[in-house]
């Protein structure tokens, strides 16, 4: 056996590339977070308090809105926003077919009926040209979803909403820091909901969410609903429920918020490198930013053309130690929980076709250029 062969055999296999690496984020913020969490435990400052108030003020400033209300999770945030603008029983809410199921769940929890529209074939965001046709006498709100870290063209929906006399409620769960024509996601409509699920660009150490708005009266009503309908203990003005951001999550979020611009810049750099390495690969469609967008690449979603090829490519990546995801494998209307809406296969052809093609590549702020290159190389081999 030659020395060269022996050396090759002794080489360690390449380390896996995870789909997301939350441990690296935690390691970076640990020195900021641990003392403050211990202080909260010592003082019993668990619910509300100084850290929650500070985070609400800091996130409102980050987004560029007058108000931010921290709540328990992103789904609650969206339901609270919907209820606050008058969504309720007998109403309809327009939203895209390509979204996480929580968008539709929040509508149903508010007592209304989701009305779906297809998505733009390039961005996979809500097709604004279809929204006007979906508006009817029961419409109570329009929900654009800022998916994958891209900002939906909310400015195209505002005139439609104004004519219909309804609110635009942003689902900004995947777009912390994203901007459209210089304005932040979460500040573009009447009110917005976001999620701080750990995997988000701004993620907590558990579930958390927030509602942002420029309308202080709307923010006040969100806060009322989220505190059992009570401003004064044991005085309940309306039937609400318990949805509060706790102090420990606020500590984590404050530490991460201070780093978010840098982390988002790293995501943009990784997305740019993916684009340069994968440009021109046959059978592969790369994501593109809409004109006017500054995206934050919560996910880097490519499309694998050809029936059944996406799943084979994903299996090949897994065999090479590379994580990936599918966001989302089934459009809302074909999910068993929402069959009651009465839609059928073929109703939303763009969303349905995309569901069989989309593949999310590893994307997180601490991903290295070497990891991106390894993913790109493996993907080219798998697609080819």
mmCIF file of C-alpha atoms in Angstrom:
data_model
loop_
_atom_site.group_PDB
_atom_site.id
_atom_site.type_symbol
_atom_site.label_atom_id
_atom_site.label_comp_id
_atom_site.label_asym_id
_atom_site.label_seq_id
_atom_site.Cartn_x
_atom_site.Cartn_y
_atom_site.Cartn_z
ATOM 1 C CA UNK A 1 0.000 0.000 0.000
ATOM 2 C CA UNK A 2 1.461 3.332 -1.022
ATOM 3 C CA UNK A 3 1.948 6.200 1.395
ATOM 4 C CA UNK A 4 -0.570 8.254 -0.625
ATOM 5 C CA UNK A 5 -3.265 5.586 -0.267
ATOM 6 C CA UNK A 6 -2.551 5.249 3.452
ATOM 7 C CA UNK A 7 -2.831 9.026 3.878
ATOM 8 C CA UNK A 8 -6.150 9.109 2.037
ATOM 9 C CA UNK A 9 -7.518 6.338 4.236
ATOM 10 C CA UNK A 10 -6.459 8.193 7.366
ATOM 11 C CA UNK A 11 -8.192 11.392 6.346
ATOM 12 C CA UNK A 12 -11.308 12.057 8.392
ATOM 13 C CA UNK A 13 -14.555 12.300 6.448
ATOM 14 C CA UNK A 14 -15.866 15.846 6.032
ATOM 15 C CA UNK A 15 -17.968 17.082 8.915
ATOM 16 C CA UNK A 16 -21.730 17.170 8.334
ATOM 17 C CA UNK A 17 -23.280 20.480 7.351
ATOM 18 C CA UNK A 18 -26.364 21.020 9.515
ATOM 19 C CA UNK A 19 -29.490 22.608 8.118
ATOM 20 C CA UNK A 20 -29.362 25.119 10.967
ATOM 21 C CA UNK A 21 -26.895 25.644 13.826
ATOM 22 C CA UNK A 22 -28.541 27.164 16.894
ATOM 23 C CA UNK A 23 -25.695 26.140 19.206
ATOM 24 C CA UNK A 24 -23.352 28.616 17.510
ATOM 25 C CA UNK A 25 -25.793 31.448 18.157
ATOM 26 C CA UNK A 26 -26.172 30.445 21.773
ATOM 27 C CA UNK A 27 -22.412 30.270 22.265
ATOM 28 C CA UNK A 28 -22.056 33.814 20.940
ATOM 29 C CA UNK A 29 -24.678 35.312 23.258
ATOM 30 C CA UNK A 30 -24.052 33.177 26.340
ATOM 31 C CA UNK A 31 -21.951 35.719 28.239
ATOM 32 C CA UNK A 32 -24.723 38.307 27.818
ATOM 33 C CA UNK A 33 -27.626 36.008 28.571
ATOM 34 C CA UNK A 34 -26.573 33.790 31.479
ATOM 35 C CA UNK A 35 -26.035 36.538 34.097
ATOM 36 C CA UNK A 36 -29.332 38.213 33.225
ATOM 37 C CA UNK A 37 -31.277 34.940 33.322
ATOM 38 C CA UNK A 38 -29.770 34.113 36.718
ATOM 39 C CA UNK A 39 -30.737 37.578 37.931
ATOM 40 C CA UNK A 40 -34.311 37.031 36.743
ATOM 41 C CA UNK A 41 -34.426 33.707 38.578
ATOM 42 C CA UNK A 42 -33.103 35.307 41.754
ATOM 43 C CA UNK A 43 -35.539 38.222 41.675
ATOM 44 C CA UNK A 44 -38.567 36.248 40.488
ATOM 45 C CA UNK A 45 -38.988 38.608 37.534
ATOM 46 C CA UNK A 46 -40.548 35.930 35.337
ATOM 47 C CA UNK A 47 -43.543 37.511 33.595
ATOM 48 C CA UNK A 48 -43.356 41.011 32.154
ATOM 49 C CA UNK A 49 -40.943 43.334 33.895
ATOM 50 C CA UNK A 50 -38.020 45.439 32.776
ATOM 51 C CA UNK A 51 -36.562 43.075 30.180
ATOM 52 C CA UNK A 52 -39.899 42.578 28.417
ATOM 53 C CA UNK A 53 -40.593 46.319 28.350
ATOM 54 C CA UNK A 54 -37.075 47.004 27.091
ATOM 55 C CA UNK A 55 -37.321 44.405 24.350
ATOM 56 C CA UNK A 56 -40.689 45.740 23.193
ATOM 57 C CA UNK A 57 -39.217 49.224 22.896
ATOM 58 C CA UNK A 58 -36.056 47.993 21.154
ATOM 59 C CA UNK A 59 -37.913 45.822 18.661
ATOM 60 C CA UNK A 60 -40.389 48.599 17.854
ATOM 61 C CA UNK A 61 -37.428 50.869 17.123
ATOM 62 C CA UNK A 62 -35.780 48.151 15.018
ATOM 63 C CA UNK A 63 -38.924 47.684 12.916
ATOM 64 C CA UNK A 64 -39.776 51.379 12.835
ATOM 65 C CA UNK A 65 -43.194 51.242 14.479
ATOM 66 C CA UNK A 66 -44.599 53.114 17.446
ATOM 67 C CA UNK A 67 -45.619 49.959 19.295
ATOM 68 C CA UNK A 68 -44.575 46.371 19.881
ATOM 69 C CA UNK A 69 -46.430 43.917 22.123
ATOM 70 C CA UNK A 70 -44.575 40.757 23.125
ATOM 71 C CA UNK A 71 -46.703 37.609 23.236
ATOM 72 C CA UNK A 72 -46.313 33.881 23.774
ATOM 73 C CA UNK A 73 -45.754 32.739 20.177
ATOM 74 C CA UNK A 74 -46.172 33.698 16.541
ATOM 75 C CA UNK A 75 -49.519 31.993 16.014
ATOM 76 C CA UNK A 76 -50.997 33.876 18.959
ATOM 77 C CA UNK A 77 -49.484 37.072 17.555
ATOM 78 C CA UNK A 78 -51.302 36.591 14.264
ATOM 79 C CA UNK A 79 -54.606 35.671 15.903
ATOM 80 C CA UNK A 80 -54.370 38.677 18.217
ATOM 81 C CA UNK A 81 -53.641 40.973 15.282
ATOM 82 C CA UNK A 82 -56.553 39.552 13.291
ATOM 83 C CA UNK A 83 -59.030 39.823 16.156
ATOM 84 C CA UNK A 84 -57.865 43.360 16.887
ATOM 85 C CA UNK A 85 -58.703 44.575 13.360
ATOM 86 C CA UNK A 86 -62.160 43.023 13.541
ATOM 87 C CA UNK A 87 -61.726 39.526 12.134
ATOM 88 C CA UNK A 88 -64.282 37.147 13.588
ATOM 89 C CA UNK A 89 -67.123 34.694 12.956
ATOM 90 C CA UNK A 90 -68.724 34.947 9.541
ATOM 91 C CA UNK A 91 -65.768 36.743 8.019
ATOM 92 C CA UNK A 92 -63.177 35.820 5.421
ATOM 93 C CA UNK A 93 -59.448 36.484 5.312
ATOM 94 C CA UNK A 94 -57.385 36.362 2.116
ATOM 95 C CA UNK A 95 -53.974 34.682 2.315
ATOM 96 C CA UNK A 96 -51.572 32.820 0.019
ATOM 97 C CA UNK A 97 -51.785 29.070 -0.546
ATOM 98 C CA UNK A 98 -48.015 28.779 -0.052
ATOM 99 C CA UNK A 99 -47.452 29.423 3.650
ATOM 100 C CA UNK A 100 -46.986 27.585 6.910
ATOM 101 C CA UNK A 101 -50.264 26.218 8.199
ATOM 102 C CA UNK A 102 -50.199 28.578 11.202
ATOM 103 C CA UNK A 103 -51.298 31.470 8.971
ATOM 104 C CA UNK A 104 -54.548 29.684 8.187
ATOM 105 C CA UNK A 105 -54.860 28.322 11.738
ATOM 106 C CA UNK A 106 -54.865 31.834 13.173
ATOM 107 C CA UNK A 107 -57.721 32.805 10.851
ATOM 108 C CA UNK A 108 -59.764 29.782 11.905
ATOM 109 C CA UNK A 109 -59.008 30.378 15.591
ATOM 110 C CA UNK A 110 -60.332 33.918 15.169
ATOM 111 C CA UNK A 111 -63.574 32.393 13.853
ATOM 112 C CA UNK A 112 -63.162 33.381 10.195
ATOM 113 C CA UNK A 113 -62.655 31.426 6.979
ATOM 114 C CA UNK A 114 -59.381 31.426 5.022
ATOM 115 C CA UNK A 115 -59.760 32.410 1.361
ATOM 116 C CA UNK A 116 -56.673 31.327 -0.545
ATOM 117 C CA UNK A 117 -55.008 32.802 -3.608
ATOM 118 C CA UNK A 118 -52.116 31.444 -5.649
ATOM 119 C CA UNK A 119 -48.589 32.772 -5.490
ATOM 120 C CA UNK A 120 -46.283 34.536 -7.907
ATOM 121 C CA UNK A 121 -44.362 31.942 -9.969
ATOM 122 C CA UNK A 122 -40.991 33.629 -9.414
ATOM 123 C CA UNK A 123 -41.077 34.754 -5.789
ATOM 124 C CA UNK A 124 -43.658 32.245 -4.458
ATOM 125 C CA UNK A 125 -45.126 35.160 -2.475
ATOM 126 C CA UNK A 126 -48.799 36.145 -2.667
ATOM 127 C CA UNK A 127 -49.840 37.002 -6.229
ATOM 128 C CA UNK A 128 -51.230 40.470 -5.682
ATOM 129 C CA UNK A 129 -52.956 40.435 -9.089
ATOM 130 C CA UNK A 130 -55.338 37.758 -7.771
ATOM 131 C CA UNK A 131 -56.273 39.421 -4.495
ATOM 132 C CA UNK A 132 -58.772 41.907 -5.889
ATOM 133 C CA UNK A 133 -60.788 39.088 -7.418
ATOM 134 C CA UNK A 134 -60.856 37.255 -4.080
ATOM 135 C CA UNK A 135 -62.310 40.202 -2.162
ATOM 136 C CA UNK A 136 -65.986 39.802 -1.338
ATOM 137 C CA UNK A 137 -68.627 41.157 1.021
ATOM 138 C CA UNK A 138 -67.367 38.965 3.857
ATOM 139 C CA UNK A 139 -63.689 39.920 3.522
ATOM 140 C CA UNK A 140 -62.319 41.250 6.814
ATOM 141 C CA UNK A 141 -58.550 41.296 6.219
ATOM 142 C CA UNK A 142 -55.769 40.559 3.746
ATOM 143 C CA UNK A 143 -52.684 38.713 5.009
ATOM 144 C CA UNK A 144 -49.506 38.939 2.925
ATOM 145 C CA UNK A 145 -46.859 36.475 4.133
ATOM 146 C CA UNK A 146 -43.211 37.537 4.061
ATOM 147 C CA UNK A 147 -41.940 34.064 3.252
ATOM 148 C CA UNK A 148 -38.348 32.761 3.346
ATOM 149 C CA UNK A 149 -37.034 36.168 4.487
ATOM 150 C CA UNK A 150 -38.514 37.975 1.464
ATOM 151 C CA UNK A 151 -40.929 40.880 1.849
ATOM 152 C CA UNK A 152 -44.230 40.625 -0.009
ATOM 153 C CA UNK A 153 -45.256 43.679 -2.118
ATOM 154 C CA UNK A 154 -47.592 45.083 0.511
ATOM 155 C CA UNK A 155 -47.855 48.439 -1.269
ATOM 156 C CA UNK A 156 -49.783 46.699 -4.056
ATOM 157 C CA UNK A 157 -52.325 45.396 -1.522
ATOM 158 C CA UNK A 158 -52.954 48.616 0.384
ATOM 159 C CA UNK A 159 -55.208 50.206 -2.278
ATOM 160 C CA UNK A 160 -57.211 46.977 -2.557
ATOM 161 C CA UNK A 161 -57.657 46.873 1.202
ATOM 162 C CA UNK A 162 -58.585 50.549 1.334
ATOM 163 C CA UNK A 163 -61.269 50.104 -1.324
ATOM 164 C CA UNK A 164 -62.650 47.106 0.554
ATOM 165 C CA UNK A 165 -62.472 48.837 3.928
ATOM 166 C CA UNK A 166 -60.347 46.086 5.480
ATOM 167 C CA UNK A 167 -56.963 45.847 7.167
ATOM 168 C CA UNK A 168 -53.676 44.513 5.845
ATOM 169 C CA UNK A 169 -52.204 42.191 8.485
ATOM 170 C CA UNK A 170 -48.611 41.198 7.774
ATOM 171 C CA UNK A 171 -47.393 37.709 8.620
ATOM 172 C CA UNK A 172 -43.774 38.712 9.239
ATOM 173 C CA UNK A 173 -42.703 35.546 11.055
ATOM 174 C CA UNK A 174 -39.806 34.860 8.669
ATOM 175 C CA UNK A 175 -38.615 38.378 7.931
ATOM 176 C CA UNK A 176 -37.027 40.069 10.946
ATOM 177 C CA UNK A 177 -34.844 42.782 9.426
ATOM 178 C CA UNK A 178 -36.096 42.433 5.844
ATOM 179 C CA UNK A 179 -36.931 45.666 4.041
ATOM 180 C CA UNK A 180 -38.976 46.770 1.049
ATOM 181 C CA UNK A 181 -38.039 50.092 -0.515
ATOM 182 C CA UNK A 182 -36.261 50.945 2.726
ATOM 183 C CA UNK A 183 -39.128 50.114 5.076
ATOM 184 C CA UNK A 184 -39.012 47.140 7.402
ATOM 185 C CA UNK A 185 -41.252 44.112 7.231
ATOM 186 C CA UNK A 186 -43.646 44.486 10.121
ATOM 187 C CA UNK A 187 -44.230 48.189 9.439
ATOM 188 C CA UNK A 188 -45.842 48.052 6.002
ATOM 189 C CA UNK A 189 -49.474 47.233 6.769
ATOM 190 C CA UNK A 190 -51.951 48.199 9.463
ATOM 191 C CA UNK A 191 -50.587 45.662 11.930
ATOM 192 C CA UNK A 192 -48.110 42.789 11.808
ATOM 193 C CA UNK A 193 -47.364 39.544 13.608
ATOM 194 C CA UNK A 194 -44.001 37.889 13.976
ATOM 195 C CA UNK A 195 -42.630 34.710 15.509
ATOM 196 C CA UNK A 196 -39.469 34.281 17.546
ATOM 197 C CA UNK A 197 -39.437 30.486 17.272
ATOM 198 C CA UNK A 198 -35.794 29.452 17.851
ATOM 199 C CA UNK A 199 -35.022 28.825 14.169
ATOM 200 C CA UNK A 200 -36.121 32.302 13.037
ATOM 201 C CA UNK A 201 -33.612 35.037 12.172
ATOM 202 C CA UNK A 202 -34.411 36.468 15.589
ATOM 203 C CA UNK A 203 -35.139 33.414 17.684
ATOM 204 C CA UNK A 204 -35.880 32.931 21.362
ATOM 205 C CA UNK A 205 -34.865 29.982 23.538
ATOM 206 C CA UNK A 206 -38.412 28.648 23.213
ATOM 207 C CA UNK A 207 -41.685 29.992 21.889
ATOM 208 C CA UNK A 208 -42.259 33.731 21.673
ATOM 209 C CA UNK A 209 -43.815 36.265 19.313
ATOM 210 C CA UNK A 210 -44.818 39.893 18.920
ATOM 211 C CA UNK A 211 -47.302 42.229 17.291
ATOM 212 C CA UNK A 212 -46.068 45.514 15.801
ATOM 213 C CA UNK A 213 -48.100 48.495 14.639
ATOM 214 C CA UNK A 214 -48.028 52.263 14.274
ATOM 215 C CA UNK A 215 -51.547 52.474 15.685
ATOM 216 C CA UNK A 216 -51.284 52.736 19.457
ATOM 217 C CA UNK A 217 -54.992 51.961 19.899
ATOM 218 C CA UNK A 218 -54.531 48.651 18.066
ATOM 219 C CA UNK A 219 -51.502 47.840 20.220
ATOM 220 C CA UNK A 220 -53.502 48.612 23.346
ATOM 221 C CA UNK A 221 -56.247 46.213 22.261
ATOM 222 C CA UNK A 222 -53.707 43.461 21.505
ATOM 223 C CA UNK A 223 -52.260 43.899 24.982
ATOM 224 C CA UNK A 224 -55.776 43.758 26.473
ATOM 225 C CA UNK A 225 -56.706 40.535 24.666
ATOM 226 C CA UNK A 226 -53.377 38.902 25.567
ATOM 227 C CA UNK A 227 -53.920 39.555 29.301
ATOM 228 C CA UNK A 228 -57.294 37.836 29.771
ATOM 229 C CA UNK A 229 -59.053 40.984 28.578
ATOM 230 C CA UNK A 230 -57.864 42.815 31.669
ATOM 231 C CA UNK A 231 -56.001 46.072 32.300
ATOM 232 C CA UNK A 232 -56.679 46.002 36.045
ATOM 233 C CA UNK A 233 -56.422 42.754 37.997
ATOM 234 C CA UNK A 234 -59.775 40.944 38.157
ATOM 235 C CA UNK A 235 -61.467 43.540 35.962
ATOM 236 C CA UNK A 236 -62.090 41.828 32.598
ATOM 237 C CA UNK A 237 -63.384 44.075 29.821
ATOM 238 C CA UNK A 238 -63.486 41.443 27.081
ATOM 239 C CA UNK A 239 -62.931 37.718 26.765
ATOM 240 C CA UNK A 240 -59.244 37.347 26.028
ATOM 241 C CA UNK A 241 -56.666 34.718 26.890
ATOM 242 C CA UNK A 242 -53.183 34.372 28.309
ATOM 243 C CA UNK A 243 -50.423 35.107 25.793
ATOM 244 C CA UNK A 244 -47.430 36.763 27.396
ATOM 245 C CA UNK A 245 -43.751 37.091 26.571
ATOM 246 C CA UNK A 246 -41.729 35.956 29.572
ATOM 247 C CA UNK A 247 -38.634 37.665 30.911
ATOM 248 C CA UNK A 248 -36.190 34.857 30.104
ATOM 249 C CA UNK A 249 -37.177 34.920 26.433
ATOM 250 C CA UNK A 250 -36.883 38.712 26.437
ATOM 251 C CA UNK A 251 -33.314 38.435 27.754
ATOM 252 C CA UNK A 252 -32.375 36.072 24.926
ATOM 253 C CA UNK A 253 -34.137 38.184 22.304
ATOM 254 C CA UNK A 254 -32.448 41.399 23.440
ATOM 255 C CA UNK A 255 -29.018 39.781 23.164
ATOM 256 C CA UNK A 256 -29.779 38.454 19.690
ATOM 257 C CA UNK A 257 -31.415 41.667 18.509
ATOM 258 C CA UNK A 258 -28.146 43.513 19.159
ATOM 259 C CA UNK A 259 -26.471 41.138 16.710
ATOM 260 C CA UNK A 260 -29.263 40.736 14.178
ATOM 261 C CA UNK A 261 -28.016 43.196 11.556
ATOM 262 C CA UNK A 262 -24.628 41.465 11.499
ATOM 263 C CA UNK A 263 -26.217 38.034 11.416
ATOM 264 C CA UNK A 264 -28.521 39.022 8.575
ATOM 265 C CA UNK A 265 -25.542 40.394 6.647
ATOM 266 C CA UNK A 266 -23.849 37.012 7.022
ATOM 267 C CA UNK A 267 -26.967 35.328 5.651
ATOM 268 C CA UNK A 268 -26.894 37.675 2.649
ATOM 269 C CA UNK A 269 -23.245 36.843 2.064
ATOM 270 C CA UNK A 270 -24.020 33.117 2.179
ATOM 271 C CA UNK A 271 -26.952 33.572 -0.219
ATOM 272 C CA UNK A 272 -24.730 35.522 -2.606
ATOM 273 C CA UNK A 273 -22.121 32.767 -2.509
ATOM 274 C CA UNK A 274 -24.751 30.092 -3.146
ATOM 275 C CA UNK A 275 -25.951 32.118 -6.115
ATOM 276 C CA UNK A 276 -22.483 32.477 -7.647
ATOM 277 C CA UNK A 277 -21.640 28.802 -7.172
ATOM 278 C CA UNK A 278 -24.976 27.450 -8.424
ATOM 279 C CA UNK A 279 -25.746 29.871 -11.250
ATOM 280 C CA UNK A 280 -26.361 28.065 -14.509
ATOM 281 C CA UNK A 281 -26.811 24.565 -13.056
ATOM 282 C CA UNK A 282 -29.306 22.788 -15.297
ATOM 283 C CA UNK A 283 -32.532 21.670 -13.660
ATOM 284 C CA UNK A 284 -32.042 24.077 -10.767
ATOM 285 C CA UNK A 285 -33.952 27.330 -10.205
ATOM 286 C CA UNK A 286 -32.360 29.765 -7.784
ATOM 287 C CA UNK A 287 -34.291 32.242 -5.604
ATOM 288 C CA UNK A 288 -34.345 35.885 -6.720
ATOM 289 C CA UNK A 289 -35.075 39.011 -4.721
ATOM 290 C CA UNK A 290 -37.980 41.177 -5.843
ATOM 291 C CA UNK A 291 -37.040 44.661 -7.002
ATOM 292 C CA UNK A 292 -37.064 46.927 -3.956
ATOM 293 C CA UNK A 293 -36.387 44.122 -1.506
ATOM 294 C CA UNK A 294 -33.542 43.696 0.920
ATOM 295 C CA UNK A 295 -34.112 40.090 1.900
ATOM 296 C CA UNK A 296 -32.748 38.416 5.006
ATOM 297 C CA UNK A 297 -32.682 34.816 3.735
ATOM 298 C CA UNK A 298 -34.404 33.086 6.601
ATOM 299 C CA UNK A 299 -34.377 30.187 4.147
ATOM 300 C CA UNK A 300 -32.457 29.686 0.914
ATOM 301 C CA UNK A 301 -35.013 27.838 -1.201
ATOM 302 C CA UNK A 302 -34.082 26.396 -4.591
ATOM 303 C CA UNK A 303 -36.361 24.502 -6.949
ATOM 304 C CA UNK A 304 -35.420 21.143 -8.442
ATOM 305 C CA UNK A 305 -37.146 20.666 -11.787
ATOM 306 C CA UNK A 306 -38.451 17.285 -12.911
ATOM 307 C CA UNK A 307 -41.028 14.957 -11.403
ATOM 308 C CA UNK A 308 -39.711 13.211 -8.307
ATOM 309 C CA UNK A 309 -36.215 14.642 -8.639
ATOM 310 C CA UNK A 310 -36.382 16.860 -5.550
ATOM 311 C CA UNK A 311 -36.784 13.922 -3.182
ATOM 312 C CA UNK A 312 -33.926 12.035 -4.838
ATOM 313 C CA UNK A 313 -31.691 15.096 -4.550
ATOM 314 C CA UNK A 314 -32.575 15.552 -0.895
ATOM 315 C CA UNK A 315 -31.722 11.904 -0.220
ATOM 316 C CA UNK A 316 -28.363 12.320 -1.968
ATOM 317 C CA UNK A 317 -27.570 15.383 0.153
ATOM 318 C CA UNK A 318 -28.472 13.498 3.326
ATOM 319 C CA UNK A 319 -26.163 10.645 2.302
ATOM 320 C CA UNK A 320 -23.388 13.233 1.934
ATOM 321 C CA UNK A 321 -24.035 14.545 5.453
ATOM 322 C CA UNK A 322 -25.817 17.714 4.376
ATOM 323 C CA UNK A 323 -29.034 18.833 6.026
ATOM 324 C CA UNK A 324 -31.942 20.306 4.091
ATOM 325 C CA UNK A 325 -35.650 21.003 4.482
ATOM 326 C CA UNK A 326 -38.880 21.409 2.531
ATOM 327 C CA UNK A 327 -40.929 24.545 3.243
ATOM 328 C CA UNK A 328 -43.644 23.445 2.599
ATOM 329 C CA UNK A 329 -44.392 19.994 1.179
ATOM 330 C CA UNK A 330 -48.180 20.425 1.069
ATOM 331 C CA UNK A 331 -50.065 23.625 0.238
ATOM 332 C CA UNK A 332 -52.617 24.694 2.818
ATOM 333 C CA UNK A 333 -55.656 23.658 0.773
ATOM 334 C CA UNK A 334 -54.403 20.077 0.373
ATOM 335 C CA UNK A 335 -53.602 19.666 4.069
ATOM 336 C CA UNK A 336 -56.150 17.350 5.741
ATOM 337 C CA UNK A 337 -56.971 19.947 8.406
ATOM 338 C CA UNK A 338 -58.171 22.392 5.743
ATOM 339 C CA UNK A 339 -60.055 20.123 3.370
ATOM 340 C CA UNK A 340 -63.238 21.636 4.790
ATOM 341 C CA UNK A 341 -62.477 24.769 2.743
ATOM 342 C CA UNK A 342 -63.564 22.825 -0.332
ATOM 343 C CA UNK A 343 -60.542 23.476 -2.543
ATOM 344 C CA UNK A 344 -59.201 20.743 -4.791
ATOM 345 C CA UNK A 345 -55.921 19.791 -6.408
ATOM 346 C CA UNK A 346 -55.424 22.103 -9.366
ATOM 347 C CA UNK A 347 -57.022 25.164 -7.769
ATOM 348 C CA UNK A 348 -53.629 26.785 -7.080
ATOM 349 C CA UNK A 349 -51.271 25.392 -9.718
ATOM 350 C CA UNK A 350 -48.220 27.528 -8.918
ATOM 351 C CA UNK A 351 -48.209 26.660 -5.218
ATOM 352 C CA UNK A 352 -48.921 23.005 -5.980
ATOM 353 C CA UNK A 353 -46.102 22.711 -8.522
ATOM 354 C CA UNK A 354 -43.661 24.465 -6.200
ATOM 355 C CA UNK A 355 -44.489 22.081 -3.343
ATOM 356 C CA UNK A 356 -42.958 19.234 -5.325
ATOM 357 C CA UNK A 357 -39.846 21.197 -6.304
ATOM 358 C CA UNK A 358 -38.716 23.357 -3.388
ATOM 359 C CA UNK A 359 -35.687 22.444 -1.299
ATOM 360 C CA UNK A 360 -34.258 24.588 1.496
ATOM 361 C CA UNK A 361 -30.470 24.500 1.748
ATOM 362 C CA UNK A 362 -28.458 25.042 4.934
ATOM 363 C CA UNK A 363 -28.703 28.688 5.980
ATOM 364 C CA UNK A 364 -27.726 30.225 9.307
ATOM 365 C CA UNK A 365 -25.597 33.208 10.334
ATOM 366 C CA UNK A 366 -22.577 31.128 11.321
ATOM 367 C CA UNK A 367 -22.406 29.061 8.130
ATOM 368 C CA UNK A 368 -18.907 29.259 6.648
ATOM 369 C CA UNK A 369 -17.931 29.792 3.000
ATOM 370 C CA UNK A 370 -16.407 26.311 3.079
ATOM 371 C CA UNK A 371 -19.724 24.817 4.185
ATOM 372 C CA UNK A 372 -21.610 26.715 1.473
ATOM 373 C CA UNK A 373 -19.115 25.480 -1.128
ATOM 374 C CA UNK A 374 -19.505 21.902 0.072
ATOM 375 C CA UNK A 375 -23.295 22.139 -0.134
ATOM 376 C CA UNK A 376 -23.117 23.670 -3.620
ATOM 377 C CA UNK A 377 -20.728 20.998 -4.826
ATOM 378 C CA UNK A 378 -22.874 18.179 -3.467
ATOM 379 C CA UNK A 379 -26.030 19.745 -4.891
ATOM 380 C CA UNK A 380 -24.518 20.079 -8.353
ATOM 381 C CA UNK A 381 -23.512 16.430 -8.255
ATOM 382 C CA UNK A 382 -26.947 15.327 -7.070
ATOM 383 C CA UNK A 383 -28.853 17.408 -9.624
ATOM 384 C CA UNK A 384 -26.589 16.296 -12.435
#
